PDB file of N, CA and C in Angstrom:
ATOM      1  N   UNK F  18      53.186  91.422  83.544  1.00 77.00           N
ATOM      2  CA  UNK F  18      53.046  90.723  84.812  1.00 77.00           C
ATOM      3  C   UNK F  18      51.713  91.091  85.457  1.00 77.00           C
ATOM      4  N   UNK F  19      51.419  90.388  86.513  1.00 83.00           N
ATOM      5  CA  UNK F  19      50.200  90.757  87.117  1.00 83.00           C
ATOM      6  C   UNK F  19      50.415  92.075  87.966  1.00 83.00           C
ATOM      7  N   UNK F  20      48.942  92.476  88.084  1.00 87.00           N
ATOM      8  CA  UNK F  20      47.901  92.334  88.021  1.00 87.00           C
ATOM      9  C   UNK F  20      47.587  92.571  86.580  1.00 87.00           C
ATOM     10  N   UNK F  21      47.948  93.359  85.720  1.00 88.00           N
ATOM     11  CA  UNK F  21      47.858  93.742  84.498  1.00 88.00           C
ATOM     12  C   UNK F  21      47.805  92.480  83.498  1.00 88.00           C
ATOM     13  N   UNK F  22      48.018  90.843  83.655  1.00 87.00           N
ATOM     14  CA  UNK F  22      47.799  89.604  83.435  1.00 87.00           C
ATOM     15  C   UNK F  22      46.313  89.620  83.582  1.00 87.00           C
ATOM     16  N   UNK F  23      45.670  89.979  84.345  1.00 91.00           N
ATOM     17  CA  UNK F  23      44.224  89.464  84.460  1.00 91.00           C
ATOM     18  C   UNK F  23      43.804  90.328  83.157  1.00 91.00           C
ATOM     19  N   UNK F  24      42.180  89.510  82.322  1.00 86.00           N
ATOM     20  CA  UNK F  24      41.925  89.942  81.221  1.00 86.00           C
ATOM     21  C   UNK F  24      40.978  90.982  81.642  1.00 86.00           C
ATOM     22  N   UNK F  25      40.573  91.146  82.897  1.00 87.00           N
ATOM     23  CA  UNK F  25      39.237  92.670  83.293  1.00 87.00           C
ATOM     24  C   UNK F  25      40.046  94.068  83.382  1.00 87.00           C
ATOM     25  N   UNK F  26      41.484  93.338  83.908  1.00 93.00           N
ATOM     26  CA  UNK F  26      42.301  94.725  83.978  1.00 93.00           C
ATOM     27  C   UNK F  26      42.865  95.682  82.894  1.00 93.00           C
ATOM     28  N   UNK F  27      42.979  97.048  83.333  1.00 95.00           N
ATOM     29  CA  UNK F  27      43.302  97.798  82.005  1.00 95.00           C
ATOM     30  C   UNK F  27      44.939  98.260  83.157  1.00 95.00           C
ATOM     31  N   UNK F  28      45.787  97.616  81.770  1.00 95.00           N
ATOM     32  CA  UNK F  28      46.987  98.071  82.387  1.00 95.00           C
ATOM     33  C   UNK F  28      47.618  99.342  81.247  1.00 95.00           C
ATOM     34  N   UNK F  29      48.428 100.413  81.946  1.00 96.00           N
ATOM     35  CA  UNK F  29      48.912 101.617  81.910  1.00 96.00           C
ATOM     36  C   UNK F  29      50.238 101.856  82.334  1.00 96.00           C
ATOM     37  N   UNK F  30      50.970 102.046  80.634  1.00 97.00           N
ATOM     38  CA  UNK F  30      51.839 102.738  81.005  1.00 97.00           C
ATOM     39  C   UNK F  30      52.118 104.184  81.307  1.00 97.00           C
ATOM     40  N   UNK F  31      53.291 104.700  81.590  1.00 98.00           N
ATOM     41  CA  UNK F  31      53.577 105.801  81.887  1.00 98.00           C
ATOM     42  C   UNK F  31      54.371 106.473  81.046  1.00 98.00           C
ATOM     43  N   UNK F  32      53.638 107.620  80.397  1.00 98.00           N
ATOM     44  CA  UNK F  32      54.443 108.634  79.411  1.00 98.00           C
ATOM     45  C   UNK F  32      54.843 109.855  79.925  1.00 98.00           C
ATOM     46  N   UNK F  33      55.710 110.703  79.156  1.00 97.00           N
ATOM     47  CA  UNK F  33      56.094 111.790  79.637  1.00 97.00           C
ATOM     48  C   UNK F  33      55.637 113.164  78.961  1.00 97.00           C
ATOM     49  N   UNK F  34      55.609 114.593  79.105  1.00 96.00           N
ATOM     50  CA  UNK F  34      54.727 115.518  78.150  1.00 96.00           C
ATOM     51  C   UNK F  34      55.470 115.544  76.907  1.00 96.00           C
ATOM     52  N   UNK F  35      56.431 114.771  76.659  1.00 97.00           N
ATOM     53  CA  UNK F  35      56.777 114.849  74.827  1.00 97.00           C
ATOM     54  C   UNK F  35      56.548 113.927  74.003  1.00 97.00           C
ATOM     55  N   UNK F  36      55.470 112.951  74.620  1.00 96.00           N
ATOM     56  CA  UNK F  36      55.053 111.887  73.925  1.00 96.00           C
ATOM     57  C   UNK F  36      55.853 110.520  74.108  1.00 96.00           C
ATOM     58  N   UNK F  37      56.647 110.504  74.679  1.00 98.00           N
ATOM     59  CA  UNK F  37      57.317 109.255  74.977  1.00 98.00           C
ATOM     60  C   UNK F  37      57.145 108.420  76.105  1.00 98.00           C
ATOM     61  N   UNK F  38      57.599 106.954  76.250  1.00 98.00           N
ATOM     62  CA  UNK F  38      57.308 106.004  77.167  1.00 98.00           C
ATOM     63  C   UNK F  38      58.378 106.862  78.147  1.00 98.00           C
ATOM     64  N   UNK F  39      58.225 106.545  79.466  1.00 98.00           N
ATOM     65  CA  UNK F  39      58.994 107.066  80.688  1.00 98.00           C
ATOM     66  C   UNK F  39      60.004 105.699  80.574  1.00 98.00           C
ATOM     67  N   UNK F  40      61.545 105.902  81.083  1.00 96.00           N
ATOM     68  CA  UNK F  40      62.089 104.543  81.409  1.00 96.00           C
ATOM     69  C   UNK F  40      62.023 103.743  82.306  1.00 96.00           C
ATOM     70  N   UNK F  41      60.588 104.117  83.207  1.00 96.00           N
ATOM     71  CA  UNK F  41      60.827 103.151  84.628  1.00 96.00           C
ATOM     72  C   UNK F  41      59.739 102.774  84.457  1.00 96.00           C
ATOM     73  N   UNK F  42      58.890 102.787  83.295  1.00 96.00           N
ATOM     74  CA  UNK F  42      57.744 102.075  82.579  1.00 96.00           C
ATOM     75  C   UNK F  42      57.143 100.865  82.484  1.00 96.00           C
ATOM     76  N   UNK F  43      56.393 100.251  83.185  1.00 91.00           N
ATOM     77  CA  UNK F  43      55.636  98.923  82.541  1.00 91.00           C
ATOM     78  C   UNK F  43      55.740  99.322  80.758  1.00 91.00           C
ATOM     79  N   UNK F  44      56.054  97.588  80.360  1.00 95.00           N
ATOM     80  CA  UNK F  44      55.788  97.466  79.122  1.00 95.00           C
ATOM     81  C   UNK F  44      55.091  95.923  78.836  1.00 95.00           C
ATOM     82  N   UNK F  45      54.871  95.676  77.909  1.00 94.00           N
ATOM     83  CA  UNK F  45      54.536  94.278  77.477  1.00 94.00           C
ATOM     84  C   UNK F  45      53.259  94.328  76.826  1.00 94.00           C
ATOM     85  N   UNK F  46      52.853  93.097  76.379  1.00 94.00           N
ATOM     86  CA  UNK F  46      52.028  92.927  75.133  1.00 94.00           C
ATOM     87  C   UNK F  46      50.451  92.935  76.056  1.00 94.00           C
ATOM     88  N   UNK F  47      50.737  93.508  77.911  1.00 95.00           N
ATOM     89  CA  UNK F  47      49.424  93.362  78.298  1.00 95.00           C
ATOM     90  C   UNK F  47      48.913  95.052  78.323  1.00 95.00           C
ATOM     91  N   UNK F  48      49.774  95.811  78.001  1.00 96.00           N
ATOM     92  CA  UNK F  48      49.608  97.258  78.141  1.00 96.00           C
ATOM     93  C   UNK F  48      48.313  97.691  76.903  1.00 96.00           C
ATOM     94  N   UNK F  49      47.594  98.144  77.930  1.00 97.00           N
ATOM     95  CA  UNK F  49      46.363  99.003  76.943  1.00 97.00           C
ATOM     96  C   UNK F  49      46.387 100.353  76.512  1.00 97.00           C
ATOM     97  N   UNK F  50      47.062 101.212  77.876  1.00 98.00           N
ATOM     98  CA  UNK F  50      46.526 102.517  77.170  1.00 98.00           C
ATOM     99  C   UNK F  50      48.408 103.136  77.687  1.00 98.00           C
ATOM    100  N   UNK F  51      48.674 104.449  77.473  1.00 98.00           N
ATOM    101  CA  UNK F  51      49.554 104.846  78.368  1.00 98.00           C
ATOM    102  C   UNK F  51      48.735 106.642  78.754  1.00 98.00           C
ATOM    103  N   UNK F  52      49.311 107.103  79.651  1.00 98.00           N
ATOM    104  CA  UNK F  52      49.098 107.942  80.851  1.00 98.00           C
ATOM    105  C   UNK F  52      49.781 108.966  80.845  1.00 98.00           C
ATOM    106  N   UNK F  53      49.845 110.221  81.100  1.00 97.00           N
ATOM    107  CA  UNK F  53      51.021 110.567  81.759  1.00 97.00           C
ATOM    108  C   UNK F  53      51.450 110.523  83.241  1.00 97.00           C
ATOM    109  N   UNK F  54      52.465 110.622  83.462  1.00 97.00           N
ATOM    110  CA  UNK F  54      53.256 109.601  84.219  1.00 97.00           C
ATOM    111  C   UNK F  54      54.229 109.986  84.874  1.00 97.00           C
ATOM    112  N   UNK F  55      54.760 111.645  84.416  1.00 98.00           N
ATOM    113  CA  UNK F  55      56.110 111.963  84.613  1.00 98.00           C
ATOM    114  C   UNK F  55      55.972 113.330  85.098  1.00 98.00           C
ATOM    115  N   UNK F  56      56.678 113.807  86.142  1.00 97.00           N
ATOM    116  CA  UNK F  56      56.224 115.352  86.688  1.00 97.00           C
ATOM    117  C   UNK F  56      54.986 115.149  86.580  1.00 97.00           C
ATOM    118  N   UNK F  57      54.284 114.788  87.333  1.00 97.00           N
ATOM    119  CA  UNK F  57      52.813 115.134  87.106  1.00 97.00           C
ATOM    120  C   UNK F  57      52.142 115.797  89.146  1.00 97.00           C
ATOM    121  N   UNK F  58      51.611 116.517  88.982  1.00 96.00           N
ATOM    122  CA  UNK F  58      51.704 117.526  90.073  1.00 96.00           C
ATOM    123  C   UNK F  58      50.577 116.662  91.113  1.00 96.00           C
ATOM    124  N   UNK F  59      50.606 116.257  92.255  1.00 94.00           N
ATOM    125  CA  UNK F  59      49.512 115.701  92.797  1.00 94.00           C
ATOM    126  C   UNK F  59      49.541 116.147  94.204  1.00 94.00           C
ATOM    127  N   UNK F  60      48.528 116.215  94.738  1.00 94.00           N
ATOM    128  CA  UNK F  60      48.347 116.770  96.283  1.00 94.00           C
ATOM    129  C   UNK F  60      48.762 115.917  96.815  1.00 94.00           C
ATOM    130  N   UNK F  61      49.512 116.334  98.094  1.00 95.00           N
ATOM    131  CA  UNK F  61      50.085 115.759  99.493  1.00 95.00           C
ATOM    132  C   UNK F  61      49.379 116.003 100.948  1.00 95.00           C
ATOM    133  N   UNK F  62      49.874 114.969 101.703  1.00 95.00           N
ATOM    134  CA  UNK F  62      49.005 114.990 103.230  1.00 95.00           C
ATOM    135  C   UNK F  62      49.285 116.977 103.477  1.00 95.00           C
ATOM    136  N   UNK F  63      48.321 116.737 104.380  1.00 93.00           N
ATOM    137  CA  UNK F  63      48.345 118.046 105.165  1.00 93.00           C
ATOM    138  C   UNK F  63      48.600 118.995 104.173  1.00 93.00           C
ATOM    139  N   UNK F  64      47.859 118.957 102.978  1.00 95.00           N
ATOM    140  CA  UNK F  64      47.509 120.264 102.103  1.00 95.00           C
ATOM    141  C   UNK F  64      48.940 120.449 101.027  1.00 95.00           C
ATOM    142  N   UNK F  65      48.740 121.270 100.099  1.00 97.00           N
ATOM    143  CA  UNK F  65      49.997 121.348  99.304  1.00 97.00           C
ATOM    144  C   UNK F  65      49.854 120.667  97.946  1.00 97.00           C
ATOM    145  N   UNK F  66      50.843 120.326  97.515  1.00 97.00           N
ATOM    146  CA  UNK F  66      51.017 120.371  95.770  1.00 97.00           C
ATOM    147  C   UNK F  66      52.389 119.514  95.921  1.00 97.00           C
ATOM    148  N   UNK F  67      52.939 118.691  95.053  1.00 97.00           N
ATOM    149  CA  UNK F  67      54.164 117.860  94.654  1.00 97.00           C
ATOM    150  C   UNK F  67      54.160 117.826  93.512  1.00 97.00           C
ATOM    151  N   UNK F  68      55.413 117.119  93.088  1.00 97.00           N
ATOM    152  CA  UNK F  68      55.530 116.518  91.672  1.00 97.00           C
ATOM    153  C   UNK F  68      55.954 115.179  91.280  1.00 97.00           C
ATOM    154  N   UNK F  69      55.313 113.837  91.020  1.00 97.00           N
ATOM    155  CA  UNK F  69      55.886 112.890  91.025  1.00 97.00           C
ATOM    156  C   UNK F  69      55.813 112.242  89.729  1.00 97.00           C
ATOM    157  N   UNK F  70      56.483 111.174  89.885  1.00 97.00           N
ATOM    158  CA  UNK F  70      56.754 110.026  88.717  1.00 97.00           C
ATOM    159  C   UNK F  70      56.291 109.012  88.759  1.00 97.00           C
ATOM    160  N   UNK F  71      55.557 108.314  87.827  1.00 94.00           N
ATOM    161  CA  UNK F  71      55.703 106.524  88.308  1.00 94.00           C
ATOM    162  C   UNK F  71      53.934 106.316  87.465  1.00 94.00           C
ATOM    163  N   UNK F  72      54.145 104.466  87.407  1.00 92.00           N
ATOM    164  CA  UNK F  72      52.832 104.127  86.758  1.00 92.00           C
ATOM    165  C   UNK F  72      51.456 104.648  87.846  1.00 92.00           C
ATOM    166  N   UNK F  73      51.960 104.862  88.746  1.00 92.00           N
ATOM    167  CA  UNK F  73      51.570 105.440  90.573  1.00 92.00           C
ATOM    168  C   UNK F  73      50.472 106.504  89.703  1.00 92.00           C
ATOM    169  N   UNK F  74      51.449 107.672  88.768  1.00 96.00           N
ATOM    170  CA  UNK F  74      50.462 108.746  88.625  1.00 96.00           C
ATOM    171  C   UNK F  74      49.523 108.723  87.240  1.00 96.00           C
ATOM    172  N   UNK F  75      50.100 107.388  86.544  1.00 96.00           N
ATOM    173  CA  UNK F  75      49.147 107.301  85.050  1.00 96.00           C
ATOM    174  C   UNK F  75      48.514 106.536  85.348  1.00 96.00           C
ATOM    175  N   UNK F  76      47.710 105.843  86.657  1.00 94.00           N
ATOM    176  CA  UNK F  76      47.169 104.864  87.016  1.00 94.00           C
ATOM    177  C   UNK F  76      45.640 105.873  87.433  1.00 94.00           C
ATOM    178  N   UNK F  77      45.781 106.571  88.294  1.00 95.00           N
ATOM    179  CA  UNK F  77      44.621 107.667  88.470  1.00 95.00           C
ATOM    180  C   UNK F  77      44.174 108.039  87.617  1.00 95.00           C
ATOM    181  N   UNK F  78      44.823 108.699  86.523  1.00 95.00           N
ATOM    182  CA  UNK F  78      44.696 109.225  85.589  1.00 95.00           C
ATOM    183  C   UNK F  78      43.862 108.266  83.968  1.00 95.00           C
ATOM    184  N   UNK F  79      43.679 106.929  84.528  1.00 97.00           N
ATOM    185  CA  UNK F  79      42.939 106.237  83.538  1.00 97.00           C
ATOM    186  C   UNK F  79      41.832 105.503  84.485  1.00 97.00           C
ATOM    187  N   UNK F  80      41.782 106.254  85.107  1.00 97.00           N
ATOM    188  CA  UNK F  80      40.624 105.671  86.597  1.00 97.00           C
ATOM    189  C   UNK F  80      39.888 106.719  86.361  1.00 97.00           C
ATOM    190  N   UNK F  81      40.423 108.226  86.315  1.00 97.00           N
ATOM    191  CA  UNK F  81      39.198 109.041  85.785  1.00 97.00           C
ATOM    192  C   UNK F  81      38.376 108.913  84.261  1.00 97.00           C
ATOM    193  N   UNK F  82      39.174 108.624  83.751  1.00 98.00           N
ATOM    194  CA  UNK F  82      38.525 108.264  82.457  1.00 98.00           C
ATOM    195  C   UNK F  82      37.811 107.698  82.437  1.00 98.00           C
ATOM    196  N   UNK F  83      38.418 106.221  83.192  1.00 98.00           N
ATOM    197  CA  UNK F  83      37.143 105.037  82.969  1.00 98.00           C
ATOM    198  C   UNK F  83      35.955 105.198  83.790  1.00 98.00           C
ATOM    199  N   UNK F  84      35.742 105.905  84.436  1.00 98.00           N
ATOM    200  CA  UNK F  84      35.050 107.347  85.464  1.00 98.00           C
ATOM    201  C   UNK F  84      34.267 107.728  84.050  1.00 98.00           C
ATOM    202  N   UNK F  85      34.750 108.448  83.305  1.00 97.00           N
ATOM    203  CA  UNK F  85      34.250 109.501  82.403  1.00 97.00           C
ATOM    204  C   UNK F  85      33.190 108.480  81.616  1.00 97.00           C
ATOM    205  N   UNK F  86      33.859 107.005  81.241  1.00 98.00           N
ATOM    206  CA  UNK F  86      32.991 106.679  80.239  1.00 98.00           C
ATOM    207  C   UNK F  86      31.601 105.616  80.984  1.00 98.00           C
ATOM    208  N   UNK F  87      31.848 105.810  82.208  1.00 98.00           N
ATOM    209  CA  UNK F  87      30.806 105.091  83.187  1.00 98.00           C
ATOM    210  C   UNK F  87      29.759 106.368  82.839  1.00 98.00           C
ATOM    211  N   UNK F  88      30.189 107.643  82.849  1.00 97.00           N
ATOM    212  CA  UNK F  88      29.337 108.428  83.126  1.00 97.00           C
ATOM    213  C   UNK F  88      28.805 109.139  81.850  1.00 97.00           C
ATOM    214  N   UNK F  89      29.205 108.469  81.033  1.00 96.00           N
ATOM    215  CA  UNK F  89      28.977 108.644  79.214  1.00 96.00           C
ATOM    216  C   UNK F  89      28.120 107.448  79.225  1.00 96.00           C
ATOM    217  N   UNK F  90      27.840 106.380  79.929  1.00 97.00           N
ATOM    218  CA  UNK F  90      26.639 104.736  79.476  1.00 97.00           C
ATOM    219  C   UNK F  90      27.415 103.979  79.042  1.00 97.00           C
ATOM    220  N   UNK F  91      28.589 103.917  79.740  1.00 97.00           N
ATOM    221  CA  UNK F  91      29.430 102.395  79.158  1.00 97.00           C
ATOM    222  C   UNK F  91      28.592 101.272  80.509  1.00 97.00           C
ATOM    223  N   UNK F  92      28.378 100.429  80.965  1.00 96.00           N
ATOM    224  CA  UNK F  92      27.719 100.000  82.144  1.00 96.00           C
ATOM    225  C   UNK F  92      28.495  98.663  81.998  1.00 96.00           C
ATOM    226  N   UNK F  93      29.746  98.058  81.435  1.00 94.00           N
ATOM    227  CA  UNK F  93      29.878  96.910  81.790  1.00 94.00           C
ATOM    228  C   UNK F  93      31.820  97.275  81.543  1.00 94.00           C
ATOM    229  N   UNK F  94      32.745  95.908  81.982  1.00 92.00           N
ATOM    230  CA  UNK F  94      34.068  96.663  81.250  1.00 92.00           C
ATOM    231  C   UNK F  94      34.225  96.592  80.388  1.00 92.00           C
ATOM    232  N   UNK F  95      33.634  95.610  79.830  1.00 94.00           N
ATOM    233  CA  UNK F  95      33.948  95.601  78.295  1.00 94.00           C
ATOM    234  C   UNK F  95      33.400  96.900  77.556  1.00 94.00           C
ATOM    235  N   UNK F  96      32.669  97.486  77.907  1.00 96.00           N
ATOM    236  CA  UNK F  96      31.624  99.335  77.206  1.00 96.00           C
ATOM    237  C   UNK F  96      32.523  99.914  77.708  1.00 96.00           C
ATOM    238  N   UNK F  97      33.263  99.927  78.683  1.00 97.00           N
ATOM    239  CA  UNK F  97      34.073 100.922  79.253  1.00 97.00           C
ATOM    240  C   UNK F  97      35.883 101.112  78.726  1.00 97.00           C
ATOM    241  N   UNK F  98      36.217  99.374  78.037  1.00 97.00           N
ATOM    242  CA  UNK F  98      37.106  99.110  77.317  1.00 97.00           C
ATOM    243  C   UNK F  98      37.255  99.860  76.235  1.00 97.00           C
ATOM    244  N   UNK F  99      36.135  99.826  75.256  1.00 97.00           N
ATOM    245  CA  UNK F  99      35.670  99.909  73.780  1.00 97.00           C
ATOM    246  C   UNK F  99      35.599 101.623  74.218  1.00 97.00           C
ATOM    247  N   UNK F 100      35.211 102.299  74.692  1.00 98.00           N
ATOM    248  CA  UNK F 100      34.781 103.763  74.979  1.00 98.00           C
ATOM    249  C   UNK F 100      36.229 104.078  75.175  1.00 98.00           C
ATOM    250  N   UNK F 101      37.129 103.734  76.226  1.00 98.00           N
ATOM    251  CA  UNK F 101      38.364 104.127  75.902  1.00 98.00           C
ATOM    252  C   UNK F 101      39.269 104.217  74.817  1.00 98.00           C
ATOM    253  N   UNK F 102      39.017 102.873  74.407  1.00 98.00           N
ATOM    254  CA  UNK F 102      39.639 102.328  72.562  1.00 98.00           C
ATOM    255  C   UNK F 102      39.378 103.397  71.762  1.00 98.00           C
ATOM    256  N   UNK F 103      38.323 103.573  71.506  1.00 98.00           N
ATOM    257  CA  UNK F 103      37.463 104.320  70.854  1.00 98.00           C
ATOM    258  C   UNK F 103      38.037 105.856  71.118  1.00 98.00           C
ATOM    259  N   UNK F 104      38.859 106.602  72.255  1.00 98.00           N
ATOM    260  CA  UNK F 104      38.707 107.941  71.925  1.00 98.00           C
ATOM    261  C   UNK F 104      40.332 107.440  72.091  1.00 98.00           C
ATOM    262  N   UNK F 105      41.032 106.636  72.186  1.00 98.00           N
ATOM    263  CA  UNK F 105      42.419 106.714  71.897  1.00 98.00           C
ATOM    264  C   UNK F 105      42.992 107.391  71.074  1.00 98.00           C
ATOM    265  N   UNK F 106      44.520 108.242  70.657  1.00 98.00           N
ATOM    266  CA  UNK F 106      45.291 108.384  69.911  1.00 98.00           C
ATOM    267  C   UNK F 106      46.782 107.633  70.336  1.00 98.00           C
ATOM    268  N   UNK F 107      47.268 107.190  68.844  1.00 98.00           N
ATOM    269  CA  UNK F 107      48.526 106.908  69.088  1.00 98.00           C
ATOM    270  C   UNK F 107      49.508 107.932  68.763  1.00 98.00           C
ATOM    271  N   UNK F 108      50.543 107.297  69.874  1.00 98.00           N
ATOM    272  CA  UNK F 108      51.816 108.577  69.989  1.00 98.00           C
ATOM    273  C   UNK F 108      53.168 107.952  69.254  1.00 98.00           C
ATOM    274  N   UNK F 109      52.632 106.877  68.117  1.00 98.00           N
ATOM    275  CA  UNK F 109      53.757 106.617  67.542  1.00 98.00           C
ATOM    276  C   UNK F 109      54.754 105.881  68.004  1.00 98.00           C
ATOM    277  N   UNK F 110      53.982 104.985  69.490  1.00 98.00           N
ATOM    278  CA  UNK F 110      55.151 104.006  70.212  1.00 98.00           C
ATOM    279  C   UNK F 110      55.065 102.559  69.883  1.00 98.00           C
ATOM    280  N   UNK F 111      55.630 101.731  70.276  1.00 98.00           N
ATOM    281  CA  UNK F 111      55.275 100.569  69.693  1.00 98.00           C
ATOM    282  C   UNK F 111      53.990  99.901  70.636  1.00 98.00           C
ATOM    283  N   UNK F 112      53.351  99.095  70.283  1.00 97.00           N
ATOM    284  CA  UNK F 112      51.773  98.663  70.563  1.00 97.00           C
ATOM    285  C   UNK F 112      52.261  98.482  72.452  1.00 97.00           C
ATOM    286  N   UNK F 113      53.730  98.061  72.552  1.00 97.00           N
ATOM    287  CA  UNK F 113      54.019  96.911  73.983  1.00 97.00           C
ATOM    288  C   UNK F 113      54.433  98.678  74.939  1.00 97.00           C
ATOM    289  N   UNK F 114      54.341  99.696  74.356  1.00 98.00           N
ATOM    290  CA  UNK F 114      54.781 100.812  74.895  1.00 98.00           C
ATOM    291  C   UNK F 114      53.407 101.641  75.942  1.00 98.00           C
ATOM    292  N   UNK F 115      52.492 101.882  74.292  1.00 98.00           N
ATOM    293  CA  UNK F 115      51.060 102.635  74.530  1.00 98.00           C
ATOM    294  C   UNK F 115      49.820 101.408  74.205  1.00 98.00           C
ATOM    295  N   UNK F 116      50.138 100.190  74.075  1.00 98.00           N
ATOM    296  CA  UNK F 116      48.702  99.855  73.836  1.00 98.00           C
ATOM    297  C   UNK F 116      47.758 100.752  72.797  1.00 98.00           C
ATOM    298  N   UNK F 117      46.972 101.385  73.174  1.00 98.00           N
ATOM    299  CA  UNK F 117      45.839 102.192  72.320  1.00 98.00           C
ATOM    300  C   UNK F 117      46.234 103.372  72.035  1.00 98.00           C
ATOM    301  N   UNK F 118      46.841 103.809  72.860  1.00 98.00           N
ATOM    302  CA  UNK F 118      47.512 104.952  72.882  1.00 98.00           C
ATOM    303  C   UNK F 118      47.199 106.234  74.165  1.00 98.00           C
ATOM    304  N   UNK F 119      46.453 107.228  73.666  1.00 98.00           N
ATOM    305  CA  UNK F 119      46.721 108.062  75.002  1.00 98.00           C
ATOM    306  C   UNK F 119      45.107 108.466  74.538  1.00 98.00           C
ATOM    307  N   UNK F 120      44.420 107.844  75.762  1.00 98.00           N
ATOM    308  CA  UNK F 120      42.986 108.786  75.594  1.00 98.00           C
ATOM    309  C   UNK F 120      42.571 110.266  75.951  1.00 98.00           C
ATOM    310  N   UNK F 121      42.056 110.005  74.699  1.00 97.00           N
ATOM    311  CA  UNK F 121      41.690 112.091  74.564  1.00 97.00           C
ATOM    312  C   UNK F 121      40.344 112.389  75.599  1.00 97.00           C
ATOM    313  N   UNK F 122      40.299 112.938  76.532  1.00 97.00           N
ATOM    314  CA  UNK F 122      39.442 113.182  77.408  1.00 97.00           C
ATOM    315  C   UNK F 122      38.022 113.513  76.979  1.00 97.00           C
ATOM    316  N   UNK F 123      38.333 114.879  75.894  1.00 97.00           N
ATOM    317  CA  UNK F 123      37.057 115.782  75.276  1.00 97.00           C
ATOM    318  C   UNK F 123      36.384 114.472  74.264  1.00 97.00           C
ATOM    319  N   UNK F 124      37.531 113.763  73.165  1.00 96.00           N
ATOM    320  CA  UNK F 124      37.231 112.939  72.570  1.00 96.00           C
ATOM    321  C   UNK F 124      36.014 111.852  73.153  1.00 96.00           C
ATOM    322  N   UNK F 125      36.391 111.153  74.763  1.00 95.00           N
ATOM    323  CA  UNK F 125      35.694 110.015  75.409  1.00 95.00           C
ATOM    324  C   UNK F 125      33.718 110.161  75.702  1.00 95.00           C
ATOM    325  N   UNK F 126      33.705 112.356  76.330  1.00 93.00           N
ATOM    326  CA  UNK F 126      33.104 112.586  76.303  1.00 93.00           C
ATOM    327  C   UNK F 126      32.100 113.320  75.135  1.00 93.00           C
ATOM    328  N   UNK F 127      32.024 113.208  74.333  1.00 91.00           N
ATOM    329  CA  UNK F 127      31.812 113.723  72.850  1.00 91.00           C
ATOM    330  C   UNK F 127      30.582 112.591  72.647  1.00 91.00           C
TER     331      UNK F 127
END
């Protein structure tokens, strides 16, 4: 569904730390990469630390990346697509789960 329908967008699912899709997951044949997604610790107003769930926290988390490969000389989305593609691994889910799979950070910058 949209926004993840538009072809500039990179849509993200949400995994969990044992390699699996989360069940409250976007899926479908528009999914590119997946994230983690699940317990994942993020700062709160007025200082502090949490733990939340949701495409909410694998959504940041492929915003820095695509961050990383702006700052590696990708300069268009499509360089910034291919740079992600490119340091992907798959986690063995089906394509409508992880898309590319889970980008390796050290890999993007390398």
């Amino acid at each position: 569904s949209c926004p993840a329908c538009y072809p500039d967008a990179i849509a993200v699912s949400a995994g969990d730390s044992s390699g699996k899709i989360a069940d409250f997951s976007s899926r479908g044949d528009q999914v590119d990469f997946i994230a983690p997604g699940v317990d994942v610790k993020s700062s709160v107003l007025d200082g502090g630390y949490d733990w939340y769930s949701g495409t909410s926290m694998a959504t940041p988390h492929m915003s820095g990346l695509a961050a990383l490969a702006v700052a590696r000389g990708a300069r268009s989305p499509d360089q910034v697509r291919v740079a992600l593609k490119r340091a992907a691994k798959s986690l063995g889910l089906k394509s409508e789960e992880q898309g590319a799979g889970l980008v390796d950070a050290a890999e993007l910058v390398r």
